[in-house]
PDB file of N, CA and C in Angstrom:
ATOM      1  N   MET A   1      15.459  -6.723  -8.059  1.00  0.00           N
ATOM      2  CA  MET A   1      15.415  -6.253  -9.297  1.00  0.00           C
ATOM      3  C   MET A   1      14.243  -5.166  -8.811  1.00  0.00           C
ATOM      4  N   ILE A   2      14.415  -3.992  -9.079  1.00  0.00           N
ATOM      5  CA  ILE A   2      13.442  -3.053  -9.037  1.00  0.00           C
ATOM      6  C   ILE A   2      12.162  -2.953  -9.875  1.00  0.00           C
ATOM      7  N   ASP A   3      11.051  -2.578  -9.333  1.00  0.00           N
ATOM      8  CA  ASP A   3       9.882  -2.578 -10.210  1.00  0.00           C
ATOM      9  C   ASP A   3       9.749  -1.331 -10.683  1.00  0.00           C
ATOM     10  N   PRO A   4       9.712  -0.976 -12.336  1.00  0.00           N
ATOM     11  CA  PRO A   4       9.866   0.427 -12.383  1.00  0.00           C
ATOM     12  C   PRO A   4       8.545   1.272 -12.364  1.00  0.00           C
ATOM     13  N   GLN A   5       7.185   0.397 -12.015  1.00  0.00           N
ATOM     14  CA  GLN A   5       6.249   0.731 -11.731  1.00  0.00           C
ATOM     15  C   GLN A   5       6.147   1.200 -10.434  1.00  0.00           C
ATOM     16  N   LEU A   6       6.959   0.859  -9.637  1.00  0.00           N
ATOM     17  CA  LEU A   6       6.620   1.326  -7.981  1.00  0.00           C
ATOM     18  C   LEU A   6       7.864   2.590  -7.591  1.00  0.00           C
ATOM     19  N   GLN A   7       8.685   2.786  -8.561  1.00  0.00           N
ATOM     20  CA  GLN A   7       9.690   3.847  -8.527  1.00  0.00           C
ATOM     21  C   GLN A   7       9.189   5.269  -8.117  1.00  0.00           C
ATOM     22  N   GLU A   8       9.505   5.698  -7.389  1.00  0.00           N
ATOM     23  CA  GLU A   8       9.110   7.063  -7.017  1.00  0.00           C
ATOM     24  C   GLU A   8       7.612   7.349  -6.899  1.00  0.00           C
ATOM     25  N   LYS A   9       6.743   6.100  -6.889  1.00  0.00           N
ATOM     26  CA  LYS A   9       5.332   6.149  -6.143  1.00  0.00           C
ATOM     27  C   LYS A   9       5.633   6.510  -4.780  1.00  0.00           C
ATOM     28  N   VAL A  10       4.511   6.781  -4.007  1.00  0.00           N
ATOM     29  CA  VAL A  10       3.997   7.447  -2.772  1.00  0.00           C
ATOM     30  C   VAL A  10       3.331   6.039  -2.003  1.00  0.00           C
ATOM     31  N   VAL A  11       3.723   5.614  -1.328  1.00  0.00           N
ATOM     32  CA  VAL A  11       3.008   4.479  -0.411  1.00  0.00           C
ATOM     33  C   VAL A  11       2.339   4.734   0.986  1.00  0.00           C
ATOM     34  N   LEU A  12       1.293   4.395   1.233  1.00  0.00           N
ATOM     35  CA  LEU A  12       0.783   4.653   2.464  1.00  0.00           C
ATOM     36  C   LEU A  12       0.863   3.349   3.543  1.00  0.00           C
ATOM     37  N   VAL A  13       1.707   3.214   4.368  1.00  0.00           N
ATOM     38  CA  VAL A  13       1.658   1.953   5.048  1.00  0.00           C
ATOM     39  C   VAL A  13       0.977   2.326   6.654  1.00  0.00           C
ATOM     40  N   THR A  14       0.164   1.472   6.885  1.00  0.00           N
ATOM     41  CA  THR A  14      -0.797   1.872   8.270  1.00  0.00           C
ATOM     42  C   THR A  14      -0.073   0.565   9.235  1.00  0.00           C
ATOM     43  N   GLY A  15       0.145   0.908  10.472  1.00  0.00           N
ATOM     44  CA  GLY A  15       0.266  -0.336  11.535  1.00  0.00           C
ATOM     45  C   GLY A  15       1.836  -0.173  11.290  1.00  0.00           C
ATOM     46  N   ALA A  16       2.431   0.418  11.444  1.00  0.00           N
ATOM     47  CA  ALA A  16       4.048   0.059  11.016  1.00  0.00           C
ATOM     48  C   ALA A  16       4.879   0.436  12.594  1.00  0.00           C
ATOM     49  N   ASN A  17       4.265   0.422  13.822  1.00  0.00           N
ATOM     50  CA  ASN A  17       5.008   0.989  14.654  1.00  0.00           C
ATOM     51  C   ASN A  17       5.845  -0.518  15.576  1.00  0.00           C
ATOM     52  N   ASN A  18       5.256  -1.547  15.024  1.00  0.00           N
ATOM     53  CA  ASN A  18       5.768  -3.014  15.490  1.00  0.00           C
ATOM     54  C   ASN A  18       7.169  -3.148  14.644  1.00  0.00           C
ATOM     55  N   LEU A  19       8.541  -3.216  14.612  1.00  0.00           N
ATOM     56  CA  LEU A  19       9.904  -3.203  13.722  1.00  0.00           C
ATOM     57  C   LEU A  19       9.341  -4.714  13.148  1.00  0.00           C
ATOM     58  N   GLN A  20       8.747  -5.805  14.091  1.00  0.00           N
ATOM     59  CA  GLN A  20       8.773  -7.123  13.759  1.00  0.00           C
ATOM     60  C   GLN A  20       7.603  -7.363  13.128  1.00  0.00           C
ATOM     61  N   GLY A  21       6.563  -6.733  12.795  1.00  0.00           N
ATOM     62  CA  GLY A  21       5.201  -6.920  12.153  1.00  0.00           C
ATOM     63  C   GLY A  21       5.147  -6.752  11.148  1.00  0.00           C
ATOM     64  N   ILE A  22       4.012  -6.922  10.308  1.00  0.00           N
ATOM     65  CA  ILE A  22       3.747  -6.963   8.691  1.00  0.00           C
ATOM     66  C   ILE A  22       3.961  -5.816   8.414  1.00  0.00           C
ATOM     67  N   GLY A  23       3.312  -4.451   9.013  1.00  0.00           N
ATOM     68  CA  GLY A  23       3.423  -3.152   8.406  1.00  0.00           C
ATOM     69  C   GLY A  23       5.046  -2.777   8.221  1.00  0.00           C
ATOM     70  N   ALA A  24       5.720  -3.177   9.068  1.00  0.00           N
ATOM     71  CA  ALA A  24       7.033  -2.903   8.765  1.00  0.00           C
ATOM     72  C   ALA A  24       7.715  -3.559   7.557  1.00  0.00           C
ATOM     73  N   ALA A  25       7.346  -4.737   7.609  1.00  0.00           N
ATOM     74  CA  ALA A  25       7.845  -5.458   6.588  1.00  0.00           C
ATOM     75  C   ALA A  25       7.253  -5.214   5.520  1.00  0.00           C
ATOM     76  N   VAL A  26       5.954  -4.819   5.341  1.00  0.00           N
ATOM     77  CA  VAL A  26       5.689  -4.289   3.822  1.00  0.00           C
ATOM     78  C   VAL A  26       6.201  -2.792   3.540  1.00  0.00           C
ATOM     79  N   ALA A  27       6.623  -2.301   4.651  1.00  0.00           N
ATOM     80  CA  ALA A  27       7.146  -0.831   4.344  1.00  0.00           C
ATOM     81  C   ALA A  27       8.655  -0.847   3.760  1.00  0.00           C
ATOM     82  N   ARG A  28       9.318  -1.860   4.452  1.00  0.00           N
ATOM     83  CA  ARG A  28      10.834  -2.241   4.183  1.00  0.00           C
ATOM     84  C   ARG A  28      10.653  -2.904   2.402  1.00  0.00           C
ATOM     85  N   ALA A  29       9.810  -3.675   1.834  1.00  0.00           N
ATOM     86  CA  ALA A  29       9.507  -4.386   0.896  1.00  0.00           C
ATOM     87  C   ALA A  29       9.454  -3.047  -0.207  1.00  0.00           C
ATOM     88  N   PHE A  30       8.727  -2.157  -0.046  1.00  0.00           N
ATOM     89  CA  PHE A  30       8.050  -0.941  -0.972  1.00  0.00           C
ATOM     90  C   PHE A  30       9.722  -0.126  -1.104  1.00  0.00           C
ATOM     91  N   ALA A  31      10.363  -0.197   0.226  1.00  0.00           N
ATOM     92  CA  ALA A  31      11.746   0.676   0.225  1.00  0.00           C
ATOM     93  C   ALA A  31      12.586   0.175  -0.562  1.00  0.00           C
ATOM     94  N   ARG A  32      12.522  -1.226  -0.879  1.00  0.00           N
ATOM     95  CA  ARG A  32      13.774  -1.994  -1.495  1.00  0.00           C
ATOM     96  C   ARG A  32      13.196  -1.549  -3.202  1.00  0.00           C
ATOM     97  N   GLN A  33      11.927  -1.190  -3.553  1.00  0.00           N
ATOM     98  CA  GLN A  33      11.453  -1.117  -4.673  1.00  0.00           C
ATOM     99  C   GLN A  33      11.530   0.584  -5.255  1.00  0.00           C
ATOM    100  N   SER A  34      12.451   1.472  -4.261  1.00  0.00           N
ATOM    101  CA  SER A  34      12.480   2.649  -4.300  1.00  0.00           C
ATOM    102  C   SER A  34      11.261   3.455  -4.498  1.00  0.00           C
ATOM    103  N   ALA A  35      10.131   3.039  -3.613  1.00  0.00           N
ATOM    104  CA  ALA A  35       8.936   3.732  -3.438  1.00  0.00           C
ATOM    105  C   ALA A  35       9.415   4.678  -2.487  1.00  0.00           C
ATOM    106  N   LYS A  36       8.286   5.894  -2.364  1.00  0.00           N
ATOM    107  CA  LYS A  36       8.290   6.863  -1.337  1.00  0.00           C
ATOM    108  C   LYS A  36       7.533   6.543  -0.298  1.00  0.00           C
ATOM    109  N   ILE A  37       7.562   6.383   1.071  1.00  0.00           N
ATOM    110  CA  ILE A  37       7.081   5.658   1.785  1.00  0.00           C
ATOM    111  C   ILE A  37       6.447   6.518   3.230  1.00  0.00           C
ATOM    112  N   LEU A  38       5.105   6.833   3.219  1.00  0.00           N
ATOM    113  CA  LEU A  38       4.452   7.320   4.643  1.00  0.00           C
ATOM    114  C   LEU A  38       3.681   6.498   5.295  1.00  0.00           C
ATOM    115  N   LEU A  39       4.532   6.434   6.823  1.00  0.00           N
ATOM    116  CA  LEU A  39       4.076   5.569   7.664  1.00  0.00           C
ATOM    117  C   LEU A  39       3.135   6.416   8.195  1.00  0.00           C
ATOM    118  N   SER A  40       2.398   5.494   9.078  1.00  0.00           N
ATOM    119  CA  SER A  40       1.451   6.149   9.877  1.00  0.00           C
ATOM    120  C   SER A  40       0.597   4.457  11.039  1.00  0.00           C
ATOM    121  N   TYR A  41       0.862   5.177  11.977  1.00  0.00           N
ATOM    122  CA  TYR A  41       0.553   4.204  13.271  1.00  0.00           C
ATOM    123  C   TYR A  41      -0.004   4.628  14.392  1.00  0.00           C
ATOM    124  N   LEU A  42      -0.833   3.785  15.373  1.00  0.00           N
ATOM    125  CA  LEU A  42      -1.394   4.513  16.361  1.00  0.00           C
ATOM    126  C   LEU A  42      -0.560   3.253  17.894  1.00  0.00           C
ATOM    127  N   ARG A  43      -0.121   4.477  18.433  1.00  0.00           N
ATOM    128  CA  ARG A  43       0.541   3.589  19.670  1.00  0.00           C
ATOM    129  C   ARG A  43      -0.160   3.906  20.619  1.00  0.00           C
ATOM    130  N   LEU A  44      -0.856   3.200  21.529  1.00  0.00           N
ATOM    131  CA  LEU A  44      -1.820   3.143  22.875  1.00  0.00           C
ATOM    132  C   LEU A  44      -0.758   2.632  23.938  1.00  0.00           C
ATOM    133  N   SER A  45      -1.176   3.576  24.893  1.00  0.00           N
ATOM    134  CA  SER A  45      -0.275   3.210  26.567  1.00  0.00           C
ATOM    135  C   SER A  45      -1.257   1.791  26.614  1.00  0.00           C
ATOM    136  N   PRO A  46      -0.883   1.365  27.913  1.00  0.00           N
ATOM    137  CA  PRO A  46      -1.394   0.057  28.022  1.00  0.00           C
ATOM    138  C   PRO A  46      -2.736   0.245  28.853  1.00  0.00           C
ATOM    139  N   GLN A  47      -3.028   1.666  29.303  1.00  0.00           N
ATOM    140  CA  GLN A  47      -4.336   1.802  30.047  1.00  0.00           C
ATOM    141  C   GLN A  47      -5.307   1.775  28.795  1.00  0.00           C
ATOM    142  N   GLU A  48      -4.771   2.607  27.537  1.00  0.00           N
ATOM    143  CA  GLU A  48      -5.878   2.754  26.690  1.00  0.00           C
ATOM    144  C   GLU A  48      -6.062   1.490  25.587  1.00  0.00           C
ATOM    145  N   PHE A  49      -5.238   0.490  25.930  1.00  0.00           N
ATOM    146  CA  PHE A  49      -5.555  -0.537  24.833  1.00  0.00           C
ATOM    147  C   PHE A  49      -5.894  -1.625  25.538  1.00  0.00           C
ATOM    148  N   GLY A  50      -6.834  -2.710  24.829  1.00  0.00           N
ATOM    149  CA  GLY A  50      -7.256  -3.655  25.705  1.00  0.00           C
ATOM    150  C   GLY A  50      -8.500  -3.196  26.270  1.00  0.00           C
ATOM    151  N   ILE A  51      -9.205  -4.340  27.290  1.00  0.00           N
ATOM    152  CA  ILE A  51     -10.421  -4.138  27.635  1.00  0.00           C
ATOM    153  C   ILE A  51     -10.215  -3.219  28.843  1.00  0.00           C
ATOM    154  N   ASP A  52     -11.439  -2.452  29.329  1.00  0.00           N
ATOM    155  CA  ASP A  52     -11.629  -1.594  30.152  1.00  0.00           C
ATOM    156  C   ASP A  52     -11.524  -2.048  31.552  1.00  0.00           C
ATOM    157  N   GLN A  53     -10.128  -1.063  32.421  1.00  0.00           N
ATOM    158  CA  GLN A  53      -9.932  -1.738  33.355  1.00  0.00           C
ATOM    159  C   GLN A  53     -11.091  -1.688  34.458  1.00  0.00           C
ATOM    160  N   SER A  54     -11.820  -0.964  34.534  1.00  0.00           N
ATOM    161  CA  SER A  54     -12.931  -0.938  35.698  1.00  0.00           C
ATOM    162  C   SER A  54     -13.879  -2.337  35.641  1.00  0.00           C
ATOM    163  N   GLU A  55     -14.071  -2.626  34.004  1.00  0.00           N
ATOM    164  CA  GLU A  55     -14.783  -4.100  33.552  1.00  0.00           C
ATOM    165  C   GLU A  55     -13.971  -5.053  34.209  1.00  0.00           C
ATOM    166  N   ALA A  56     -12.737  -5.314  34.146  1.00  0.00           N
ATOM    167  CA  ALA A  56     -11.969  -6.105  34.610  1.00  0.00           C
ATOM    168  C   ALA A  56     -11.989  -6.548  36.213  1.00  0.00           C
ATOM    169  N   ALA A  57     -11.741  -5.368  36.658  1.00  0.00           N
ATOM    170  CA  ALA A  57     -11.884  -5.506  38.185  1.00  0.00           C
ATOM    171  C   ALA A  57     -13.163  -6.310  38.719  1.00  0.00           C
ATOM    172  N   GLN A  58     -14.476  -5.414  37.957  1.00  0.00           N
ATOM    173  CA  GLN A  58     -15.835  -6.040  38.744  1.00  0.00           C
ATOM    174  C   GLN A  58     -15.779  -7.439  37.995  1.00  0.00           C
ATOM    175  N   ALA A  59     -15.021  -8.082  37.029  1.00  0.00           N
ATOM    176  CA  ALA A  59     -15.442  -9.079  36.614  1.00  0.00           C
ATOM    177  C   ALA A  59     -14.856 -10.303  37.526  1.00  0.00           C
ATOM    178  N   THR A  60     -13.450  -9.839  38.506  1.00  0.00           N
ATOM    179  CA  THR A  60     -12.774 -10.411  39.170  1.00  0.00           C
ATOM    180  C   THR A  60     -13.440 -10.595  40.599  1.00  0.00           C
ATOM    181  N   GLU A  61     -14.285  -9.934  40.972  1.00  0.00           N
ATOM    182  CA  GLU A  61     -14.928  -9.864  42.345  1.00  0.00           C
ATOM    183  C   GLU A  61     -15.937 -10.785  42.406  1.00  0.00           C
TER     184      GLU A  61
END
């Protein structure tokens, strides 16, 4: 059943880069309700994500 309050509404969903994640699930749920969806996410390379590599090297020495 489509919620008429969501039809043609614009929804901003952040964190939708993982197809198995909550952001993608929320986006799919709004899509089923005929909302217009704008997806936003930040994709980091392994070097940019997590701990500072130099700090990790120092900690293991």
